Structure formats: structure tokens, C-alpha cells
GROMACS .gro file of N, CA, C and O in nm:
model
  392
    1MET      N    1   6.542  -6.158  18.757
    1MET     CA    2   6.623  -6.266  18.806
    1MET      C    3   6.618  -6.382  18.706
    1MET      O    4   6.520  -6.401  18.637
    2ARG      N    5   6.722  -6.459  18.707
    2ARG     CA    6   6.732  -6.573  18.617
    2ARG      C    7   6.672  -6.697  18.681
    2ARG      O    8   6.680  -6.716  18.802
    3SER      N    9   6.611  -6.783  18.601
    3SER     CA   10   6.558  -6.908  18.652
    3SER      C   11   6.605  -7.022  18.563
    3SER      O   12   6.650  -7.001  18.451
    4GLU      N   13   6.593  -7.144  18.617
    4GLU     CA   14   6.636  -7.262  18.544
    4GLU      C   15   6.531  -7.371  18.563
    4GLU      O   16   6.477  -7.389  18.672
    5GLU      N   17   6.502  -7.444  18.456
    5GLU     CA   18   6.409  -7.557  18.465
    5GLU      C   19   6.476  -7.667  18.546
    5GLU      O   20   6.582  -7.716  18.509
    6THR      N   21   6.414  -7.706  18.657
    6THR     CA   22   6.473  -7.803  18.749
    6THR      C   23   6.375  -7.918  18.771
    6THR      O   24   6.257  -7.895  18.797
    7ALA      N   25   6.425  -8.041  18.762
    7ALA     CA   26   6.341  -8.161  18.778
    7ALA      C   27   6.327  -8.196  18.925
    7ALA      O   28   6.417  -8.172  19.006
    8PHE      N   29   6.213  -8.256  18.961
    8PHE     CA   30   6.185  -8.303  19.096
    8PHE      C   31   6.173  -8.455  19.092
    8PHE      O   32   6.107  -8.510  19.004
    9THR      N   33   6.237  -8.523  19.191
    9THR     CA   34   6.237  -8.668  19.196
    9THR      C   35   6.179  -8.713  19.330
    9THR      O   36   6.224  -8.667  19.435
   10GLY      N   37   6.082  -8.804  19.325
   10GLY     CA   38   6.023  -8.859  19.447
   10GLY      C   39   5.916  -8.767  19.505
   10GLY      O   40   5.903  -8.650  19.469
   11GLY      N   41   5.837  -8.824  19.596
   11GLY     CA   42   5.735  -8.746  19.664
   11GLY      C   43   5.620  -8.705  19.573
   11GLY      O   44   5.602  -8.758  19.464
   12PRO      N   45   5.542  -8.608  19.615
   12PRO     CA   46   5.425  -8.566  19.537
   12PRO      C   47   5.459  -8.493  19.407
   12PRO      O   48   5.376  -8.483  19.319
   13MET      N   49   5.579  -8.442  19.393
   13MET     CA   50   5.619  -8.366  19.273
   13MET      C   51   5.700  -8.451  19.176
   13MET      O   52   5.763  -8.397  19.085
   14ASP      N   53   5.698  -8.583  19.192
   14ASP     CA   54   5.781  -8.672  19.111
   14ASP      C   55   5.754  -8.655  18.962
   14ASP      O   56   5.639  -8.659  18.917
   15GLY      N   57   5.861  -8.632  18.886
   15GLY     CA   58   5.851  -8.621  18.742
   15GLY      C   59   5.819  -8.481  18.691
   15GLY      O   60   5.821  -8.458  18.570
   16ARG      N   61   5.791  -8.388  18.778
   16ARG     CA   62   5.758  -8.251  18.733
   16ARG      C   63   5.885  -8.169  18.717
   16ARG      O   64   5.985  -8.192  18.782
   17VAL      N   65   5.877  -8.072  18.629
   17VAL     CA   66   5.988  -7.980  18.604
   17VAL      C   67   5.933  -7.839  18.623
   17VAL      O   68   5.836  -7.800  18.559
   18LEU      N   69   5.995  -7.763  18.715
   18LEU     CA   70   5.951  -7.627  18.745
   18LEU      C   71   6.065  -7.529  18.726
   18LEU      O   72   6.181  -7.564  18.748
   19PRO      N   73   6.032  -7.404  18.689
   19PRO     CA   74   6.137  -7.301  18.686
   19PRO      C   75   6.169  -7.258  18.829
   19PRO      O   76   6.081  -7.222  18.905
   20VAL      N   77   6.297  -7.265  18.867
   20VAL     CA   78   6.342  -7.228  19.002
   20VAL      C   79   6.437  -7.110  18.988
   20VAL      O   80   6.528  -7.111  18.906
   21LEU      N   81   6.415  -7.007  19.071
   21LEU     CA   82   6.503  -6.891  19.067
   21LEU      C   83   6.643  -6.927  19.113
   21LEU      O   84   6.661  -7.004  19.208
   22LEU      N   85   6.743  -6.873  19.045
   22LEU     CA   86   6.882  -6.899  19.077
   22LEU      C   87   6.936  -6.791  19.168
   22LEU      O   88   6.890  -6.676  19.164
   23GLY      N   89   7.033  -6.827  19.250
   23GLY     CA   90   7.097  -6.732  19.339
   23GLY      C   91   7.202  -6.650  19.265
   23GLY      O   92   7.221  -6.664  19.143
   24PRO      N   93   7.274  -6.565  19.336
   24PRO     CA   94   7.375  -6.481  19.272
   24PRO      C   95   7.491  -6.560  19.211
   24PRO      O   96   7.561  -6.511  19.123
   25THR      N   97   7.512  -6.684  19.256
   25THR     CA   98   7.620  -6.767  19.202
   25THR      C   99   7.574  -6.850  19.082
   25THR      O  100   7.653  -6.925  19.025
   26GLY      N  101   7.445  -6.842  19.046
   26GLY     CA  102   7.393  -6.919  18.934
   26GLY      C  103   7.349  -7.058  18.973
   26GLY      O  104   7.332  -7.145  18.887
   27ARG      N  105   7.330  -7.081  19.102
   27ARG     CA  106   7.291  -7.212  19.152
   27ARG      C  107   7.155  -7.201  19.222
   27ARG      O  108   7.129  -7.104  19.291
   28PRO      N  109   7.069  -7.302  19.207
   28PRO     CA  110   6.941  -7.300  19.278
   28PRO      C  111   6.961  -7.312  19.429
   28PRO      O  112   7.067  -7.355  19.473
   29PRO      N  113   6.860  -7.279  19.510
   29PRO     CA  114   6.875  -7.294  19.655
   29PRO      C  115   6.894  -7.440  19.695
   29PRO      O  116   6.848  -7.531  19.626
   30LYS      N  117   6.961  -7.463  19.809
   30LYS     CA  118   6.993  -7.598  19.855
   30LYS      C  119   6.868  -7.677  19.889
   30LYS      O  120   6.862  -7.797  19.867
   31TYR      N  121   6.767  -7.612  19.945
   31TYR     CA  122   6.641  -7.678  19.979
   31TYR      C  123   6.526  -7.605  19.913
   31TYR      O  124   6.528  -7.483  19.899
   32TYR      N  125   6.424  -7.681  19.873
   32TYR     CA  126   6.302  -7.625  19.814
   32TYR      C  127   6.186  -7.680  19.897
   32TYR      O  128   6.166  -7.800  19.906
   33GLU      N  129   6.113  -7.591  19.962
   33GLU     CA  130   6.003  -7.631  20.049
   33GLU      C  131   5.870  -7.594  19.984
   33GLU      O  132   5.853  -7.482  19.937
   34ILE      N  133   5.777  -7.691  19.984
   34ILE     CA  134   5.646  -7.670  19.924
   34ILE      C  135   5.541  -7.687  20.033
   34ILE      O  136   5.514  -7.798  20.078
   35PRO      N  137   5.479  -7.577  20.080
   35PRO     CA  138   5.374  -7.590  20.181
   35PRO      C  139   5.241  -7.627  20.114
   35PRO      O  140   5.203  -7.568  20.014
   36VAL      N  141   5.173  -7.725  20.172
   36VAL     CA  142   5.041  -7.767  20.122
   36VAL      C  143   4.941  -7.738  20.233
   36VAL      O  144   4.950  -7.796  20.341
   37PRO      N  145   4.843  -7.648  20.210
   37PRO     CA  146   4.749  -7.614  20.316
   37PRO      C  147   4.659  -7.732  20.354
   37PRO      O  148   4.623  -7.814  20.271
   38ASP      N  149   4.625  -7.738  20.482
   38ASP     CA  150   4.536  -7.841  20.534
   38ASP      C  151   4.392  -7.799  20.505
   38ASP      O  152   4.352  -7.687  20.538
   39PRO      N  153   4.309  -7.886  20.444
   39PRO     CA  154   4.171  -7.848  20.413
   39PRO      C  155   4.088  -7.820  20.539
   39PRO      O  156   3.992  -7.744  20.534
   40ALA      N  157   4.126  -7.879  20.653
   40ALA     CA  158   4.051  -7.857  20.777
   40ALA      C  159   4.094  -7.729  20.846
   40ALA      O  160   4.038  -7.693  20.950
   41GLY      N  161   4.191  -7.660  20.794
   41GLY     CA  162   4.236  -7.533  20.852
   41GLY      C  163   4.348  -7.549  20.952
   41GLY      O  164   4.384  -7.453  21.020
   42GLY      N  165   4.407  -7.667  20.964
   42GLY     CA  166   4.518  -7.690  21.056
   42GLY      C  167   4.650  -7.643  20.998
   42GLY      O  168   4.654  -7.565  20.901
   43ARG      N  169   4.758  -7.690  21.058
   43ARG     CA  170   4.891  -7.653  21.010
   43ARG      C  171   4.916  -7.712  20.872
   43ARG      O  172   4.880  -7.827  20.846
   44PRO      N  173   4.979  -7.638  20.783
   44PRO     CA  174   5.007  -7.693  20.649
   44PRO      C  175   5.117  -7.798  20.655
   44PRO      O  176   5.205  -7.796  20.740
   45VAL      N  177   5.110  -7.893  20.563
   45VAL     CA  178   5.214  -7.995  20.548
   45VAL      C  179   5.321  -7.936  20.455
   45VAL      O  180   5.290  -7.881  20.350
   46VAL      N  181   5.447  -7.948  20.495
   46VAL     CA  182   5.557  -7.893  20.416
   46VAL      C  183   5.637  -8.009  20.358
   46VAL      O  184   5.691  -8.091  20.431
   47HIS      N  185   5.642  -8.016  20.225
   47HIS     CA  186   5.723  -8.116  20.156
   47HIS      C  187   5.858  -8.054  20.126
   47HIS      O  188   5.867  -7.943  20.073
   48VAL      N  189   5.965  -8.126  20.160
   48VAL     CA  190   6.101  -8.073  20.147
   48VAL      C  191   6.177  -8.151  20.041
   48VAL      O  192   6.175  -8.274  20.038
   49TYR      N  193   6.245  -8.076  19.953
   49TYR     CA  194   6.330  -8.134  19.849
   49TYR      C  195   6.471  -8.078  19.865
   49TYR      O  196   6.489  -7.959  19.890
   50ARG      N  197   6.573  -8.165  19.853
   50ARG     CA  198   6.713  -8.126  19.865
   50ARG      C  199   6.777  -8.125  19.726
   50ARG      O  200   6.755  -8.214  19.646
   51LEU      N  201   6.860  -8.026  19.700
   51LEU     CA  202   6.927  -8.012  19.572
   51LEU      C  203   7.037  -8.116  19.556
   51LEU      O  204   7.111  -8.146  19.649
   52GLU      N  205   7.045  -8.171  19.435
   52GLU     CA  206   7.145  -8.272  19.403
   52GLU      C  207   7.197  -8.246  19.263
   52GLU      O  208   7.121  -8.212  19.173
   53ALA      N  209   7.327  -8.260  19.245
   53ALA     CA  210   7.387  -8.239  19.113
   53ALA      C  211   7.360  -8.360  19.024
   53ALA      O  212   7.363  -8.474  19.068
   54VAL      N  213   7.332  -8.333  18.897
   54VAL     CA  214   7.313  -8.439  18.798
   54VAL      C  215   7.441  -8.444  18.716
   54VAL      O  216   7.479  -8.347  18.652
   55THR      N  217   7.509  -8.558  18.723
   55THR     CA  218   7.634  -8.572  18.648
   55THR      C  219   7.611  -8.664  18.530
   55THR      O  220   7.529  -8.755  18.533
   56GLY      N  221   7.684  -8.639  18.424
   56GLY     CA  222   7.673  -8.721  18.305
   56GLY      C  223   7.774  -8.835  18.309
   56GLY      O  224   7.868  -8.836  18.388
   57GLY      N  225   7.754  -8.932  18.227
   57GLY     CA  226   7.848  -9.042  18.219
   57GLY      C  227   7.967  -9.006  18.133
   57GLY      O  228   7.970  -8.902  18.068
   58GLY      N  229   8.065  -9.089  18.136
   58GLY     CA  230   8.181  -9.067  18.050
   58GLY      C  231   8.299  -9.008  18.123
   58GLY      O  232   8.311  -9.013  18.244
   59ARG      N  233   8.386  -8.946  18.045
   59ARG     CA  234   8.513  -8.898  18.097
   59ARG      C  235   8.497  -8.786  18.199
   59ARG      O  236   8.569  -8.779  18.296
   60TRP      N  237   8.404  -8.695  18.178
   60TRP     CA  238   8.387  -8.580  18.266
   60TRP      C  239   8.269  -8.600  18.361
   60TRP      O  240   8.192  -8.511  18.385
   61SER      N  241   8.258  -8.719  18.418
   61SER     CA  242   8.142  -8.752  18.500
   61SER      C  243   8.139  -8.679  18.634
   61SER      O  244   8.039  -8.683  18.703
   62VAL      N  245   8.246  -8.614  18.674
   62VAL     CA  246   8.247  -8.542  18.802
   62VAL      C  247   8.190  -8.402  18.789
   62VAL      O  248   8.156  -8.339  18.889
   63LEU      N  249   8.180  -8.350  18.669
   63LEU     CA  250   8.127  -8.215  18.650
   63LEU      C  251   7.975  -8.218  18.646
   63LEU      O  252   7.916  -8.300  18.577
   64PRO      N  253   7.909  -8.129  18.722
   64PRO     CA  254   7.763  -8.129  18.718
   64PRO      C  255   7.710  -8.079  18.584
   64PRO      O  256   7.759  -7.981  18.529
   65ARG      N  257   7.610  -8.149  18.531
   65ARG     CA  258   7.548  -8.108  18.405
   65ARG      C  259   7.416  -8.038  18.429
   65ARG      O  260   7.352  -7.993  18.336
   66GLY      N  261   7.375  -8.033  18.551
   66GLY     CA  262   7.249  -7.970  18.586
   66GLY      C  263   7.215  -8.003  18.731
   66GLY      O  264   7.295  -8.057  18.806
   67TRP      N  265   7.092  -7.970  18.769
   67TRP     CA  266   7.048  -7.989  18.906
   67TRP      C  267   6.913  -8.057  18.908
   67TRP      O  268   6.836  -8.046  18.814
   68ARG      N  269   6.884  -8.126  19.017
   68ARG     CA  270   6.752  -8.182  19.040
   68ARG      C  271   6.726  -8.180  19.191
   68ARG      O  272   6.819  -8.176  19.271
   69TYR      N  273   6.599  -8.181  19.226
   69TYR     CA  274   6.560  -8.186  19.366
   69TYR      C  275   6.512  -8.326  19.399
   69TYR      O  276   6.434  -8.384  19.325
   70VAL      N  277   6.559  -8.380  19.513
   70VAL     CA  278   6.524  -8.514  19.559
   70VAL      C  279   6.441  -8.500  19.686
   70VAL      O  280   6.477  -8.424  19.777
   71TYR      N  281   6.331  -8.574  19.693
   71TYR     CA  282   6.238  -8.566  19.806
   71TYR      C  283   6.303  -8.614  19.935
   71TYR      O  284   6.371  -8.716  19.937
   72GLN      N  285   6.282  -8.539  20.043
   72GLN     CA  286   6.332  -8.573  20.176
   72GLN      C  287   6.212  -8.597  20.267
   72GLN      O  288   6.156  -8.503  20.322
   73PRO      N  289   6.165  -8.723  20.281
   73PRO     CA  290   6.045  -8.749  20.361
   73PRO      C  291   6.061  -8.714  20.509
   73PRO      O  292   5.963  -8.680  20.575
   74GLU      N  293   6.184  -8.718  20.563
   74GLU     CA  294   6.204  -8.685  20.704
   74GLU      C  295   6.208  -8.535  20.728
   74GLU      O  296   6.212  -8.490  20.841
   75GLY      N  297   6.208  -8.456  20.624
   75GLY     CA  298   6.210  -8.310  20.637
   75GLY      C  299   6.352  -8.256  20.638
   75GLY      O  300   6.449  -8.327  20.615
   76ARG      N  301   6.361  -8.128  20.664
   76ARG     CA  302   6.489  -8.060  20.663
   76ARG      C  303   6.552  -8.064  20.802
   76ARG      O  304   6.485  -8.040  20.901
   77GLN      N  305   6.680  -8.093  20.807
   77GLN     CA  306   6.751  -8.095  20.934
   77GLN      C  307   6.789  -7.953  20.970
   77GLN      O  308   6.866  -7.889  20.899
   78ARG      N  309   6.731  -7.905  21.077
   78ARG     CA  310   6.762  -7.769  21.123
   78ARG      C  311   6.876  -7.776  21.224
   78ARG      O  312   6.875  -7.857  21.314
   79ARG      N  313   6.971  -7.690  21.208
   79ARG     CA  314   7.083  -7.681  21.300
   79ARG      C  315   7.098  -7.536  21.343
   79ARG      O  316   7.071  -7.445  21.266
   80GLY      N  317   7.146  -7.520  21.462
   80GLY     CA  318   7.177  -7.386  21.509
   80GLY      C  319   7.312  -7.343  21.456
   80GLY      O  320   7.379  -7.417  21.384
   81PRO      N  321   7.356  -7.224  21.491
   81PRO     CA  322   7.487  -7.179  21.444
   81PRO      C  323   7.598  -7.263  21.506
   81PRO      O  324   7.586  -7.314  21.616
   82ARG      N  325   7.706  -7.277  21.431
   82ARG     CA  326   7.821  -7.355  21.479
   82ARG      C  327   7.923  -7.258  21.537
   82ARG      O  328   7.994  -7.189  21.464
   83TRP      N  329   7.928  -7.255  21.668
   83TRP     CA  330   8.022  -7.166  21.735
   83TRP      C  331   8.154  -7.240  21.756
   83TRP      O  332   8.155  -7.359  21.782
   84PRO      N  333   8.266  -7.168  21.751
   84PRO     CA  334   8.395  -7.235  21.767
   84PRO      C  335   8.414  -7.294  21.907
   84PRO      O  336   8.489  -7.387  21.925
   85TRP      N  337   8.346  -7.242  22.007
   85TRP     CA  338   8.362  -7.291  22.143
   85TRP      C  339   8.265  -7.405  22.175
   85TRP      O  340   8.267  -7.458  22.286
   86SER      N  341   8.180  -7.443  22.081
   86SER     CA  342   8.087  -7.553  22.104
   86SER      C  343   8.159  -7.687  22.090
   86SER      O  344   8.240  -7.706  22.001
   87ARG      N  345   8.123  -7.779  22.177
   87ARG     CA  346   8.178  -7.914  22.167
   87ARG      C  347   8.101  -7.991  22.062
   87ARG      O  348   7.984  -7.963  22.037
   88PRO      N  349   8.162  -8.092  22.000
   88PRO     CA  350   8.088  -8.175  21.905
   88PRO      C  351   7.973  -8.244  21.978
   88PRO      O  352   7.986  -8.289  22.091
   89GLY      N  353   7.859  -8.253  21.910
   89GLY     CA  354   7.742  -8.317  21.970
   89GLY      C  355   7.651  -8.221  22.044
   89GLY      O  356   7.547  -8.261  22.093
   90THR      N  357   7.691  -8.094  22.056
   90THR     CA  358   7.603  -7.996  22.120
   90THR      C  359   7.537  -7.914  22.012
   90THR      O  360   7.585  -7.905  21.899
   91ARG      N  361   7.429  -7.851  22.047
   91ARG     CA  362   7.357  -7.770  21.950
   91ARG      C  363   7.356  -7.626  21.995
   91ARG      O  364   7.305  -7.595  22.103
   92ALA      N  365   7.411  -7.538  21.915
   92ALA     CA  366   7.413  -7.393  21.939
   92ALA      C  367   7.468  -7.359  22.076
   92ALA      O  368   7.418  -7.271  22.144
   93GLY      N  369   7.571  -7.434  22.120
   93GLY     CA  370   7.636  -7.402  22.245
   93GLY      C  371   7.562  -7.452  22.368
   93GLY      O  372   7.604  -7.427  22.479
   94LYS      N  373   7.452  -7.524  22.351
   94LYS     CA  374   7.378  -7.576  22.464
   94LYS      C  375   7.438  -7.710  22.505
   94LYS      O  376   7.473  -7.790  22.420
   95PRO      N  377   7.450  -7.735  22.637
   95PRO     CA  378   7.510  -7.863  22.678
   95PRO      C  379   7.418  -7.981  22.644
   95PRO      O  380   7.297  -7.965  22.632
   96GLU      N  381   7.480  -8.097  22.631
   96GLU     CA  382   7.404  -8.218  22.600
   96GLU      C  383   7.321  -8.258  22.722
   96GLU      O  384   7.365  -8.244  22.835
   97GLU      N  385   7.200  -8.308  22.695
   97GLU     CA  386   7.117  -8.358  22.804
   97GLU      C  387   7.154  -8.503  22.830
   97GLU      O  388   7.169  -8.581  22.739
   98ARG      N  389   7.168  -8.539  22.957
   98ARG     CA  390   7.208  -8.676  22.992
   98ARG      C  391   7.100  -8.744  23.069
   98ARG      O  392   7.018  -8.700  23.129
   0.00000   0.00000   0.00000
């Protein structure tokens, strides 16, 4: 598999560059999760990074020149599947609690 050197911004990995495996489209995964084990044997802490395009300045500033991961301190937003019969504001077809 192919990998690409990808920079990390913010959080505990700030300033580091790691090789990240690329998907079939040649793009890194949207989220990169780093589990850190708890020394007391509890649940591990998971640091979440979100993929962001790095654009260059100048005339072609809309084209991505590479990728970087940005720290997400609130974690990853998990969503259920989006069904066509679901109303906006509901999650995975479950009614809203009032």
C-alpha cells in the first residue's frame, strides 16, 4: 500500500510528521485516531485528528497541495445512518426526545 508523509497540528502530536496509509483514491482517511493506554489500566484516551487540505497561495489557491491532520479536542462526531424517511434533527430514525 502507498503512504504519504502527513503533518499533525495541535494536541499531543503537534509538529510531528507521520507516514499515513492512503486509501484507494489516493487520499488519507478523514479521521486519524490515536489511542493512548491508561497507566492505571482504565479505558484508553483517544486523541482524534480530522483531515484538512493544505492549499498554497497564489493563483491556484483552491487546489489542495497536500494534507494535514488538525486536532479535535471534542472528539469525533458519531452519527447514525441517514435514512431518507428520517426527519431533520433525528438520529438514525429515532424520534426526538422532548
